[in-house]
Amino acid sequence: MQFLKILFWCLLAFIAAIFTIGNWTTVPLKLWGGLIAEVNLPLLLLVTFLIGFLPAMIYYRAVLWRLRNRLSTSQRTMTDLRDATAAPPPPVLTPDPEPVSPAPSVPPASVPTAVPPGVA
C-alpha cells in the first residue's frame, strides 16, 4: 500500500512539472488603484489552490483535535469508573444481634383446659 501511495505522489508531481513547463506564461492581474501585477500562471494556480485548501484543512484539523479530546476524556472516565467498580466495597459493620432467649416450653399436661359450667 505504501508503494502505491508513493507512486501516486510521484505521478502527481510529474504531471504538475509537465503542466508548469508547458504553461510558463505571465498573466496580468488587475489590482486596485490601476495597478497591474504580472504573475506566472503556475504560481497563480498554486496560490488559488492554497487559498481554497488551507481553510478546509484548518477546519478538518480542528474537528479532528476536538474529537480526539472528547475520545480521551471518555476513555479517562471509563477507566476511572472501571477502577472504582473493581475495588472491593468496604465491609459494612453491623452490631451483633442480641441472643433471643427461647420461650419456656410448657409440657402438654400442665396446659389448662376449659371445663364447661355444670360439668364437674
PDB file of C-alpha atoms in Angstrom:
ATOM      1  CA  MET A   1       0.000   0.000   0.000  1.00  0.00           C
ATOM      2  CA  GLN A   2       2.876   2.339   0.792  1.00  0.00           C
ATOM      3  CA  PHE A   3       4.316   1.706  -2.671  1.00  0.00           C
ATOM      4  CA  LEU A   4       1.054   2.772  -4.327  1.00  0.00           C
ATOM      5  CA  LYS A   5       0.928   5.925  -2.241  1.00  0.00           C
ATOM      6  CA  ILE A   6       4.479   6.881  -3.247  1.00  0.00           C
ATOM      7  CA  LEU A   7       3.711   6.051  -6.880  1.00  0.00           C
ATOM      8  CA  PHE A   8       0.628   8.268  -6.815  1.00  0.00           C
ATOM      9  CA  TRP A   9       2.520  11.255  -5.384  1.00  0.00           C
ATOM     10  CA  CYS A  10       5.366  10.824  -7.880  1.00  0.00           C
ATOM     11  CA  LEU A  11       2.888  10.690 -10.756  1.00  0.00           C
ATOM     12  CA  LEU A  12       1.121  13.802  -9.470  1.00  0.00           C
ATOM     13  CA  ALA A  13       4.450  15.664  -9.145  1.00  0.00           C
ATOM     14  CA  PHE A  14       5.414  14.636 -12.682  1.00  0.00           C
ATOM     15  CA  ILE A  15       2.108  15.883 -14.100  1.00  0.00           C
ATOM     16  CA  ALA A  16       2.477  19.170 -12.192  1.00  0.00           C
ATOM     17  CA  ALA A  17       6.013  19.630 -13.540  1.00  0.00           C
ATOM     18  CA  ILE A  18       4.886  18.991 -17.121  1.00  0.00           C
ATOM     19  CA  PHE A  19       1.986  21.454 -16.666  1.00  0.00           C
ATOM     20  CA  THR A  20       4.336  24.077 -15.211  1.00  0.00           C
ATOM     21  CA  ILE A  21       6.842  23.764 -18.048  1.00  0.00           C
ATOM     22  CA  GLY A  22       4.102  23.888 -20.701  1.00  0.00           C
ATOM     23  CA  ASN A  23       2.295  26.902 -19.207  1.00  0.00           C
ATOM     24  CA  TRP A  24       5.117  29.151 -18.044  1.00  0.00           C
ATOM     25  CA  THR A  25       3.492  32.358 -19.185  1.00  0.00           C
ATOM     26  CA  THR A  26       2.851  35.605 -17.395  1.00  0.00           C
ATOM     27  CA  VAL A  27      -0.681  36.572 -16.582  1.00  0.00           C
ATOM     28  CA  PRO A  28      -1.585  40.213 -15.876  1.00  0.00           C
ATOM     29  CA  LEU A  29      -3.629  40.735 -12.689  1.00  0.00           C
ATOM     30  CA  LYS A  30      -5.530  43.998 -12.387  1.00  0.00           C
ATOM     31  CA  LEU A  31      -5.328  45.180  -8.790  1.00  0.00           C
ATOM     32  CA  TRP A  32      -6.920  48.173  -7.075  1.00  0.00           C
ATOM     33  CA  GLY A  33      -5.866  51.676  -7.973  1.00  0.00           C
ATOM     34  CA  GLY A  34      -4.899  50.806 -11.543  1.00  0.00           C
ATOM     35  CA  LEU A  35      -2.038  48.543 -10.500  1.00  0.00           C
ATOM     36  CA  ILE A  36      -1.219  45.588 -12.715  1.00  0.00           C
ATOM     37  CA  ALA A  37       0.788  42.636 -11.420  1.00  0.00           C
ATOM     38  CA  GLU A  38       2.300  40.165 -13.831  1.00  0.00           C
ATOM     39  CA  VAL A  39       2.402  36.701 -12.266  1.00  0.00           C
ATOM     40  CA  ASN A  40       3.443  33.343 -13.702  1.00  0.00           C
ATOM     41  CA  LEU A  41       0.442  31.087 -14.326  1.00  0.00           C
ATOM     42  CA  PRO A  42       1.675  28.092 -12.228  1.00  0.00           C
ATOM     43  CA  LEU A  43       2.334  30.382  -9.256  1.00  0.00           C
ATOM     44  CA  LEU A  44      -1.124  31.925  -9.614  1.00  0.00           C
ATOM     45  CA  LEU A  45      -2.745  28.487  -9.705  1.00  0.00           C
ATOM     46  CA  LEU A  46      -0.762  27.363  -6.645  1.00  0.00           C
ATOM     47  CA  VAL A  47      -1.829  30.444  -4.678  1.00  0.00           C
ATOM     48  CA  THR A  48      -5.510  29.997  -5.602  1.00  0.00           C
ATOM     49  CA  PHE A  49      -5.307  26.303  -4.671  1.00  0.00           C
ATOM     50  CA  LEU A  50      -3.832  27.152  -1.270  1.00  0.00           C
ATOM     51  CA  ILE A  51      -6.469  29.843  -0.665  1.00  0.00           C
ATOM     52  CA  GLY A  52      -9.155  27.192  -1.090  1.00  0.00           C
ATOM     53  CA  PHE A  53      -7.322  24.315   0.555  1.00  0.00           C
ATOM     54  CA  LEU A  54      -5.922  25.856   3.746  1.00  0.00           C
ATOM     55  CA  PRO A  55      -9.232  26.893   5.398  1.00  0.00           C
ATOM     56  CA  ALA A  56     -10.683  23.436   4.780  1.00  0.00           C
ATOM     57  CA  MET A  57      -7.523  21.811   6.143  1.00  0.00           C
ATOM     58  CA  ILE A  58      -7.561  24.017   9.255  1.00  0.00           C
ATOM     59  CA  TYR A  59     -11.228  23.171   9.861  1.00  0.00           C
ATOM     60  CA  TYR A  60     -10.529  19.452   9.415  1.00  0.00           C
ATOM     61  CA  ARG A  61      -7.636  19.563  11.887  1.00  0.00           C
ATOM     62  CA  ALA A  62      -9.766  21.468  14.423  1.00  0.00           C
ATOM     63  CA  VAL A  63     -12.555  18.887  14.201  1.00  0.00           C
ATOM     64  CA  LEU A  64     -10.032  16.059  14.485  1.00  0.00           C
ATOM     65  CA  TRP A  65      -8.417  17.690  17.549  1.00  0.00           C
ATOM     66  CA  ARG A  66     -11.816  18.187  19.214  1.00  0.00           C
ATOM     67  CA  LEU A  67     -12.846  14.574  18.575  1.00  0.00           C
ATOM     68  CA  ARG A  68      -9.536  13.275  19.956  1.00  0.00           C
ATOM     69  CA  ASN A  69     -10.031  15.337  23.104  1.00  0.00           C
ATOM     70  CA  ARG A  70     -13.567  14.003  23.524  1.00  0.00           C
ATOM     71  CA  LEU A  71     -12.354  10.441  23.000  1.00  0.00           C
ATOM     72  CA  SER A  72      -9.540  10.778  25.539  1.00  0.00           C
ATOM     73  CA  THR A  73     -11.958  12.301  28.068  1.00  0.00           C
ATOM     74  CA  SER A  74     -14.369   9.403  27.549  1.00  0.00           C
ATOM     75  CA  GLN A  75     -11.589   6.857  27.910  1.00  0.00           C
ATOM     76  CA  ARG A  76     -10.361   8.528  31.099  1.00  0.00           C
ATOM     77  CA  THR A  77     -13.897   8.481  32.520  1.00  0.00           C
ATOM     78  CA  MET A  78     -14.343   4.813  31.619  1.00  0.00           C
ATOM     79  CA  THR A  79     -11.015   3.941  33.249  1.00  0.00           C
ATOM     80  CA  ASP A  80     -11.969   5.810  36.411  1.00  0.00           C
ATOM     81  CA  LEU A  81     -15.352   4.076  36.569  1.00  0.00           C
ATOM     82  CA  ARG A  82     -13.769   0.690  35.901  1.00  0.00           C
ATOM     83  CA  ASP A  83     -11.257   1.266  38.701  1.00  0.00           C
ATOM     84  CA  ALA A  84     -13.996   2.384  41.078  1.00  0.00           C
ATOM     85  CA  THR A  85     -16.134  -0.700  40.434  1.00  0.00           C
ATOM     86  CA  ALA A  86     -13.183  -3.107  40.502  1.00  0.00           C
ATOM     87  CA  ALA A  87     -12.203  -2.164  44.070  1.00  0.00           C
ATOM     88  CA  PRO A  88     -13.984  -4.276  46.692  1.00  0.00           C
ATOM     89  CA  PRO A  89     -16.522  -2.324  48.688  1.00  0.00           C
ATOM     90  CA  PRO A  90     -15.566  -1.569  52.282  1.00  0.00           C
ATOM     91  CA  PRO A  91     -17.021  -4.025  54.806  1.00  0.00           C
ATOM     92  CA  VAL A  92     -20.268  -2.937  56.396  1.00  0.00           C
ATOM     93  CA  LEU A  93     -20.091  -3.076  60.183  1.00  0.00           C
ATOM     94  CA  THR A  94     -23.308  -4.223  61.815  1.00  0.00           C
ATOM     95  CA  PRO A  95     -23.784  -4.770  65.525  1.00  0.00           C
ATOM     96  CA  ASP A  96     -24.095  -8.359  66.686  1.00  0.00           C
ATOM     97  CA  PRO A  97     -27.718  -9.316  67.295  1.00  0.00           C
ATOM     98  CA  GLU A  98     -28.612  -9.972  70.924  1.00  0.00           C
ATOM     99  CA  PRO A  99     -29.317 -13.615  71.616  1.00  0.00           C
ATOM    100  CA  VAL A 100     -33.031 -14.256  71.942  1.00  0.00           C
ATOM    101  CA  SER A 101     -33.905 -16.433  74.929  1.00  0.00           C
ATOM    102  CA  PRO A 102     -36.328 -19.155  73.905  1.00  0.00           C
ATOM    103  CA  ALA A 103     -39.769 -19.105  75.491  1.00  0.00           C
ATOM    104  CA  PRO A 104     -40.106 -21.681  78.237  1.00  0.00           C
ATOM    105  CA  SER A 105     -41.752 -24.708  76.880  1.00  0.00           C
ATOM    106  CA  VAL A 106     -44.847 -25.896  78.752  1.00  0.00           C
ATOM    107  CA  PRO A 107     -45.457 -29.608  78.943  1.00  0.00           C
ATOM    108  CA  PRO A 108     -48.810 -30.577  77.453  1.00  0.00           C
ATOM    109  CA  ALA A 109     -50.182 -31.998  80.672  1.00  0.00           C
ATOM    110  CA  SER A 110     -49.963 -28.708  82.506  1.00  0.00           C
ATOM    111  CA  VAL A 111     -51.866 -26.759  79.877  1.00  0.00           C
ATOM    112  CA  PRO A 112     -55.152 -25.594  81.423  1.00  0.00           C
ATOM    113  CA  THR A 113     -58.245 -26.796  79.743  1.00  0.00           C
ATOM    114  CA  ALA A 114     -61.609 -25.136  79.800  1.00  0.00           C
ATOM    115  CA  VAL A 115     -64.344 -27.020  81.602  1.00  0.00           C
ATOM    116  CA  PRO A 116     -67.905 -26.108  80.703  1.00  0.00           C
ATOM    117  CA  PRO A 117     -70.073 -24.967  83.616  1.00  0.00           C
ATOM    118  CA  GLY A 118     -72.179 -27.609  85.255  1.00  0.00           C
ATOM    119  CA  VAL A 119     -69.735 -30.353  84.487  1.00  0.00           C
ATOM    120  CA  ALA A 120     -67.744 -31.334  87.447  1.00  0.00           C
TER     121      ALA A 120
END
